[in-house]
């Protein structure tokens, strides 16, 4: 039965992907009902707050679900949220067998749905294409397991590793195609993280797609030095400012007239500690963070091994200059044996640029 199970689970994963970007903080989930080797109905979780995938598929199947097999990419939930527990509906549908892609990493549901299904007399198979399901929902799984968001570090540099000229000019190193690509990355993120120098020198808006309130903008500003006219404070998107706990002790309250929200963060050797900040973001429902630089932020994230995916855009330009900013700064490693080794995930052309996608080994 392994080959047919994988075949139908692959279809369920495909269905789940149809709602990409619309279900957060819920995961992508797909489901289908199969009777005598033929599909009866299909469904997927369409948007946050909407019906779950197995409910959609079972509703379409109606009485045809009896004695059939239900394929679902994630363990049916057993707790109340925006909707009732799915496991009760699955049991009431009178399906004979349930095939599950991955267990739910959420402690509220983990293995509980499977236990209830078995107690009700249903046959249960779990772990079919589990790695593929987890890959499709990598941010959700990481946040549930570690209380940290999934972090993508994106940098655009010249061929010689510069992110700006010695005078600070950085617009535009990468091509228009690459910049459009970055906008798509932002649309997939829950928050965009930048350092104070990037917010000051580039003065970005970090805009979301029209009409959307996410991604939130998160700025590292340890001593609250950014002026109120910075464009990162403009617009309807929420802006969170990470400030040193020490500086905040004598600073304004958490909410002030600029429309920003201040987040106190501990510091170490004069630098903000990023892991507590990311934990705070995760507690606010942020599962995907896009870090857009600059070099000091890139080094801090790498040093603490808080990066899950690296996207390096390399433009066919040479800038030069010993004082020009580089993609990764900080103190750097002192020995090559301590260099950060990468595992390539993808390499491709985008406009005139090259894009390298990798993860830390």
Short mmCIF file of C-alpha atoms in Angstrom, two decimals:
data_model
loop_
_atom_site.label_atom_id
_atom_site.label_comp_id
_atom_site.label_asym_id
_atom_site.label_seq_id
_atom_site.Cartn_x
_atom_site.Cartn_y
_atom_site.Cartn_z
CA UNK A 1 0.00 0.00 0.00
CA UNK A 2 3.03 2.28 0.28
CA UNK A 3 3.11 3.41 -3.35
CA UNK A 4 -0.62 4.37 -3.56
CA UNK A 5 -0.39 6.15 -0.21
CA UNK A 6 2.52 8.24 -1.41
CA UNK A 7 0.74 8.98 -4.67
CA UNK A 8 -2.35 10.36 -2.94
CA UNK A 9 -0.33 12.18 -0.28
CA UNK A 10 1.67 13.90 -3.00
CA UNK A 11 -1.63 15.11 -4.44
CA UNK A 12 -2.69 16.35 -0.99
CA UNK A 13 0.57 18.31 -0.67
CA UNK A 14 -0.07 19.83 -4.09
CA UNK A 15 -3.56 20.88 -2.98
CA UNK A 16 -2.16 22.45 0.21
CA UNK A 17 0.15 24.65 -1.85
CA UNK A 18 -2.80 26.35 -3.55
CA UNK A 19 -3.29 28.52 -0.45
CA UNK A 20 0.35 29.57 -0.15
CA UNK A 21 0.63 32.82 1.82
CA UNK A 22 -3.02 32.91 2.89
CA UNK A 23 -3.17 30.61 5.93
CA UNK A 24 -0.55 32.00 8.33
CA UNK A 25 -0.16 31.52 11.21
CA UNK A 26 -1.92 28.24 10.36
CA UNK A 27 -0.04 25.72 8.20
CA UNK A 28 -0.79 24.75 4.63
CA UNK A 29 -2.90 21.58 4.64
CA UNK A 30 -4.42 19.52 1.83
CA UNK A 31 -6.76 16.51 1.93
CA UNK A 32 -8.65 14.12 -0.32
CA UNK A 33 -11.06 11.22 0.03
CA UNK A 34 -10.27 8.06 -1.95
CA UNK A 35 -12.66 5.12 -2.45
CA UNK A 36 -11.57 1.91 -4.20
CA UNK A 37 -8.46 3.54 -5.61
CA UNK A 38 -10.34 6.51 -7.10
CA UNK A 39 -10.54 10.09 -5.76
CA UNK A 40 -13.97 11.08 -4.45
CA UNK A 41 -13.28 14.65 -3.32
CA UNK A 42 -10.47 17.10 -2.61
CA UNK A 43 -9.95 20.07 -0.35
CA UNK A 44 -7.40 22.41 1.20
CA UNK A 45 -7.30 25.00 3.99
CA UNK A 46 -8.05 28.15 1.93
CA UNK A 47 -7.24 30.97 4.39
CA UNK A 48 -6.71 31.70 8.07
CA UNK A 49 -10.02 31.26 9.86
CA UNK A 50 -11.50 29.25 7.00
CA UNK A 51 -12.52 25.57 7.06
CA UNK A 52 -9.73 23.07 7.43
CA UNK A 53 -8.72 20.84 4.55
CA UNK A 54 -10.24 17.58 5.78
CA UNK A 55 -13.55 19.31 6.51
CA UNK A 56 -13.71 20.68 2.96
CA UNK A 57 -12.95 17.26 1.45
CA UNK A 58 -15.39 15.38 3.69
CA UNK A 59 -18.20 17.87 3.09
CA UNK A 60 -17.79 17.45 -0.67
CA UNK A 61 -17.74 13.67 -0.33
CA UNK A 62 -20.84 13.47 1.86
CA UNK A 63 -22.04 9.85 2.24
CA UNK A 64 -19.42 8.69 -0.25
CA UNK A 65 -16.83 9.11 2.54
CA UNK A 66 -18.16 6.03 4.35
CA UNK A 67 -15.60 3.20 4.39
CA UNK A 68 -13.27 5.35 2.27
CA UNK A 69 -9.70 6.50 2.99
CA UNK A 70 -8.99 10.09 4.00
CA UNK A 71 -5.57 11.46 3.09
CA UNK A 72 -4.51 14.62 4.96
CA UNK A 73 -1.07 16.24 5.05
CA UNK A 74 -1.21 17.13 8.76
CA UNK A 75 -2.65 15.33 11.76
CA UNK A 76 -6.31 16.41 12.24
CA UNK A 77 -6.55 18.99 15.00
CA UNK A 78 -8.08 18.00 18.32
CA UNK A 79 -8.53 21.43 19.92
CA UNK A 80 -10.77 24.42 19.37
CA UNK A 81 -9.42 27.41 17.48
CA UNK A 82 -11.18 29.46 14.83
CA UNK A 83 -13.02 26.23 13.99
CA UNK A 84 -14.10 23.11 15.94
CA UNK A 85 -11.75 20.10 16.29
CA UNK A 86 -11.42 18.36 12.93
CA UNK A 87 -10.87 14.92 14.45
CA UNK A 88 -14.52 14.76 15.61
CA UNK A 89 -15.79 15.42 12.10
CA UNK A 90 -13.43 12.81 10.66
CA UNK A 91 -14.77 10.20 13.09
CA UNK A 92 -18.39 11.17 12.37
CA UNK A 93 -17.82 10.83 8.60
CA UNK A 94 -17.35 7.07 9.06
CA UNK A 95 -14.25 6.85 6.91
CA UNK A 96 -12.47 3.55 7.38
CA UNK A 97 -8.86 4.67 7.23
CA UNK A 98 -6.91 7.91 7.72
CA UNK A 99 -3.48 8.43 6.17
CA UNK A 100 -1.53 11.34 7.66
CA UNK A 101 1.52 13.07 6.23
CA UNK A 102 3.02 14.52 9.39
CA UNK A 103 2.18 14.72 13.06
CA UNK A 104 1.11 18.17 14.23
CA UNK A 105 4.05 19.85 16.05
CA UNK A 106 1.63 22.05 17.99
CA UNK A 107 1.67 20.69 21.59
CA UNK A 108 -2.09 21.24 21.80
CA UNK A 109 -2.66 18.68 19.06
CA UNK A 110 0.46 16.52 18.87
CA UNK A 111 -0.55 12.82 18.64
CA UNK A 112 -3.89 13.56 20.28
CA UNK A 113 -5.81 13.45 17.00
CA UNK A 114 -4.23 10.11 16.08
CA UNK A 115 -5.05 8.70 19.49
CA UNK A 116 -8.72 9.70 19.16
CA UNK A 117 -8.96 8.22 15.69
CA UNK A 118 -7.57 4.90 16.88
CA UNK A 119 -9.83 4.86 19.92
CA UNK A 120 -12.79 5.29 17.56
CA UNK A 121 -11.70 2.18 15.65
CA UNK A 122 -10.26 3.85 12.54
CA UNK A 123 -7.16 2.52 10.83
CA UNK A 124 -4.40 5.14 10.96
CA UNK A 125 -1.14 5.41 9.01
CA UNK A 126 1.15 8.36 9.77
CA UNK A 127 4.45 9.63 8.38
CA UNK A 128 3.71 9.33 4.65
CA UNK A 129 5.90 11.94 2.88
CA UNK A 130 6.40 13.59 6.26
CA UNK A 131 9.62 15.35 5.17
CA UNK A 132 7.85 16.93 2.20
CA UNK A 133 5.01 18.14 4.42
CA UNK A 134 7.44 19.63 6.92
CA UNK A 135 9.40 21.33 4.14
CA UNK A 136 6.19 22.90 2.82
CA UNK A 137 5.45 24.26 6.31
CA UNK A 138 9.00 24.91 7.54
CA UNK A 139 8.20 28.20 9.36
CA UNK A 140 5.21 26.67 11.17
CA UNK A 141 7.18 23.62 12.29
CA UNK A 142 10.16 25.67 13.47
CA UNK A 143 8.04 28.10 15.48
CA UNK A 144 6.07 25.32 17.14
CA UNK A 145 9.20 23.39 18.06
CA UNK A 146 11.57 26.20 19.08
CA UNK A 147 9.42 29.31 19.75
CA UNK A 148 11.55 31.08 17.14
CA UNK A 149 10.50 32.31 13.70
CA UNK A 150 11.94 31.04 10.42
CA UNK A 151 14.57 33.61 9.36
CA UNK A 152 15.63 34.38 5.80
CA UNK A 153 18.73 36.55 5.44
CA UNK A 154 18.66 38.42 2.13
CA UNK A 155 21.52 40.55 0.87
CA UNK A 156 22.23 42.20 -2.48
CA UNK A 157 25.88 42.87 -3.26
CA UNK A 158 28.29 43.64 -6.06
CA UNK A 159 30.61 40.96 -7.38
CA UNK A 160 33.31 42.18 -4.99
CA UNK A 161 31.02 41.92 -1.98
CA UNK A 162 30.00 45.56 -1.52
CA UNK A 163 26.47 46.61 -0.49
CA UNK A 164 27.14 50.33 -0.96
CA UNK A 165 29.84 52.73 -2.14
CA UNK A 166 32.23 54.36 0.32
CA UNK A 167 29.83 57.35 0.36
CA UNK A 168 26.90 55.12 1.29
CA UNK A 169 25.13 55.01 -2.11
CA UNK A 170 23.33 51.70 -2.58
CA UNK A 171 20.49 52.35 -5.06
CA UNK A 172 20.54 50.30 -7.05
CA UNK A 173 23.13 47.56 -6.93
CA UNK A 174 20.76 44.80 -8.03
CA UNK A 175 18.57 44.66 -11.14
CA UNK A 176 14.89 45.54 -11.36
CA UNK A 177 14.06 41.83 -11.68
CA UNK A 178 15.86 41.18 -8.39
CA UNK A 179 14.08 44.05 -6.68
CA UNK A 180 10.72 42.67 -7.80
CA UNK A 181 11.82 39.32 -6.42
CA UNK A 182 12.55 40.93 -3.05
CA UNK A 183 9.05 42.42 -3.00
CA UNK A 184 7.69 38.92 -3.44
CA UNK A 185 9.86 37.74 -0.54
CA UNK A 186 8.41 40.51 1.61
CA UNK A 187 4.89 39.48 0.68
CA UNK A 188 5.63 35.98 1.99
CA UNK A 189 7.07 37.26 5.28
CA UNK A 190 5.29 38.22 8.49
CA UNK A 191 7.98 40.77 9.39
CA UNK A 192 10.93 42.51 7.73
CA UNK A 193 13.96 43.15 9.96
CA UNK A 194 16.57 45.83 9.32
CA UNK A 195 19.36 47.45 11.30
CA UNK A 196 19.46 51.10 12.29
CA UNK A 197 22.13 52.00 9.71
CA UNK A 198 20.06 50.53 6.87
CA UNK A 199 16.97 52.41 8.08
CA UNK A 200 18.97 55.65 8.29
CA UNK A 201 21.09 55.46 5.13
CA UNK A 202 18.67 53.75 2.72
CA UNK A 203 15.54 55.21 4.38
CA UNK A 204 13.36 52.33 3.10
CA UNK A 205 9.60 52.10 3.42
CA UNK A 206 9.63 48.28 3.48
CA UNK A 207 6.17 48.42 1.98
CA UNK A 208 3.73 45.54 1.82
CA UNK A 209 1.50 44.83 -1.14
CA UNK A 210 -1.24 47.40 -1.56
CA UNK A 211 -3.96 47.06 1.07
CA UNK A 212 -1.99 44.62 3.26
CA UNK A 213 -0.84 45.36 6.80
CA UNK A 214 1.93 42.76 6.80
CA UNK A 215 4.80 42.34 6.83
CA UNK A 216 5.36 44.27 10.01
CA UNK A 217 8.53 46.35 10.02
CA UNK A 218 11.09 45.67 12.74
CA UNK A 219 14.01 48.06 13.22
CA UNK A 220 17.01 47.62 15.49
CA UNK A 221 17.51 51.02 17.13
CA UNK A 222 19.26 50.36 20.45
CA UNK A 223 19.44 54.00 21.57
CA UNK A 224 16.32 55.35 19.78
CA UNK A 225 18.36 57.46 17.38
CA UNK A 226 16.08 57.26 14.33
CA UNK A 227 14.21 60.47 13.58
CA UNK A 228 10.40 60.60 13.39
CA UNK A 229 10.48 61.35 9.66
CA UNK A 230 12.10 58.04 8.74
CA UNK A 231 9.96 56.40 6.08
CA UNK A 232 9.91 53.14 8.01
CA UNK A 233 7.44 54.84 10.38
CA UNK A 234 5.12 55.96 7.59
CA UNK A 235 2.08 54.13 6.22
CA UNK A 236 -0.40 51.76 7.79
CA UNK A 237 2.01 48.92 8.52
CA UNK A 238 3.01 48.32 12.12
CA UNK A 239 6.58 49.26 13.02
CA UNK A 240 8.30 47.61 15.97
CA UNK A 241 11.49 49.17 17.30
CA UNK A 242 13.93 46.95 19.18
CA UNK A 243 15.58 49.11 21.81
CA UNK A 244 18.10 48.35 24.52
CA UNK A 245 16.53 47.63 27.90
CA UNK A 246 19.10 49.98 29.41
CA UNK A 247 18.21 52.81 27.02
CA UNK A 248 14.50 52.22 27.50
CA UNK A 249 14.73 52.59 31.27
CA UNK A 250 15.08 56.35 30.74
CA UNK A 251 13.10 56.57 27.45
CA UNK A 252 9.44 57.20 26.56
CA UNK A 253 6.73 54.57 27.17
CA UNK A 254 6.31 51.62 24.81
CA UNK A 255 3.86 53.43 22.54
CA UNK A 256 4.59 56.97 21.46
CA UNK A 257 3.52 59.64 18.97
CA UNK A 258 5.55 58.23 16.09
CA UNK A 259 3.22 55.29 15.75
CA UNK A 260 5.92 52.84 16.73
CA UNK A 261 5.91 50.14 19.36
CA UNK A 262 9.06 49.77 21.42
CA UNK A 263 10.32 46.31 22.33
CA UNK A 264 12.89 46.18 25.13
CA UNK A 265 15.73 43.80 24.28
CA UNK A 266 18.69 42.78 26.48
CA UNK A 267 22.12 43.73 25.23
CA UNK A 268 25.51 42.09 25.46
CA UNK A 269 28.76 43.96 24.94
CA UNK A 270 26.81 46.90 23.53
CA UNK A 271 24.86 44.80 20.98
CA UNK A 272 21.21 43.82 21.09
CA UNK A 273 20.69 40.10 21.68
CA UNK A 274 18.69 38.91 18.71
CA UNK A 275 17.41 35.59 20.03
CA UNK A 276 15.19 37.19 22.72
CA UNK A 277 13.89 39.61 20.10
CA UNK A 278 13.00 36.77 17.74
CA UNK A 279 11.32 34.90 20.59
CA UNK A 280 9.21 37.99 21.30
CA UNK A 281 8.25 38.23 17.62
CA UNK A 282 7.23 34.56 17.61
CA UNK A 283 5.03 35.15 20.66
CA UNK A 284 3.26 37.85 18.62
CA UNK A 285 2.43 35.35 15.85
CA UNK A 286 5.41 36.07 13.59
CA UNK A 287 6.55 32.84 11.92
CA UNK A 288 8.55 34.19 8.95
CA UNK A 289 11.12 36.97 9.23
CA UNK A 290 12.95 38.47 6.27
CA UNK A 291 16.19 40.14 7.40
CA UNK A 292 17.35 42.68 4.81
CA UNK A 293 20.61 43.89 6.30
CA UNK A 294 22.97 45.50 6.63
CA UNK A 295 26.32 43.96 7.32
CA UNK A 296 26.27 44.23 11.12
CA UNK A 297 22.82 42.61 11.34
CA UNK A 298 23.92 39.88 8.92
CA UNK A 299 26.94 39.09 11.08
CA UNK A 300 24.91 39.04 14.30
CA UNK A 301 22.35 36.62 12.85
CA UNK A 302 25.05 34.35 11.45
CA UNK A 303 27.15 34.46 14.62
CA UNK A 304 24.17 33.29 16.69
CA UNK A 305 23.16 30.77 13.99
CA UNK A 306 19.68 32.21 13.78
CA UNK A 307 19.49 32.02 9.97
CA UNK A 308 17.44 29.27 8.31
CA UNK A 309 17.82 30.38 4.70
CA UNK A 310 20.28 32.68 2.95
CA UNK A 311 19.42 34.47 -0.28
CA UNK A 312 22.44 36.21 -1.76
CA UNK A 313 21.90 38.38 -4.82
CA UNK A 314 25.13 39.12 -6.69
CA UNK A 315 25.12 41.88 -9.32
CA UNK A 316 27.68 41.98 -12.17
CA UNK A 317 29.27 45.17 -10.82
CA UNK A 318 32.56 46.01 -9.14
CA UNK A 319 32.49 48.88 -6.64
CA UNK A 320 35.77 48.63 -4.76
CA UNK A 321 36.86 50.89 -1.91
CA UNK A 322 38.38 49.74 1.38
CA UNK A 323 35.82 51.83 3.27
CA UNK A 324 32.79 50.65 1.31
CA UNK A 325 30.32 48.57 3.29
CA UNK A 326 30.45 44.81 2.79
CA UNK A 327 27.65 42.25 2.95
CA UNK A 328 28.79 40.78 6.28
CA UNK A 329 30.74 42.89 8.76
CA UNK A 330 31.09 42.61 12.54
CA UNK A 331 34.27 41.14 13.98
CA UNK A 332 34.23 38.14 11.64
CA UNK A 333 35.87 34.77 12.29
CA UNK A 334 39.53 34.71 13.26
CA UNK A 335 40.26 31.26 11.83
CA UNK A 336 39.09 29.67 8.60
CA UNK A 337 38.15 26.56 10.52
CA UNK A 338 35.39 28.64 12.13
CA UNK A 339 33.99 30.00 8.87
CA UNK A 340 30.30 29.40 8.27
CA UNK A 341 29.92 26.56 5.79
CA UNK A 342 26.86 26.52 3.57
CA UNK A 343 24.78 23.91 1.84
CA UNK A 344 23.57 25.06 -1.56
CA UNK A 345 19.83 24.86 -2.19
CA UNK A 346 19.51 26.66 -5.50
CA UNK A 347 21.46 28.88 -7.91
CA UNK A 348 19.85 30.79 -10.77
CA UNK A 349 19.91 33.95 -12.88
CA UNK A 350 17.49 36.81 -12.25
CA UNK A 351 17.74 39.65 -14.73
CA UNK A 352 21.44 40.45 -14.91
CA UNK A 353 22.06 39.08 -11.43
CA UNK A 354 22.86 35.72 -9.91
CA UNK A 355 20.86 34.45 -6.93
CA UNK A 356 22.38 31.96 -4.49
CA UNK A 357 20.11 30.20 -2.01
CA UNK A 358 21.69 28.22 0.81
CA UNK A 359 21.38 27.13 4.43
CA UNK A 360 23.94 26.86 7.21
CA UNK A 361 25.47 23.43 7.67
#
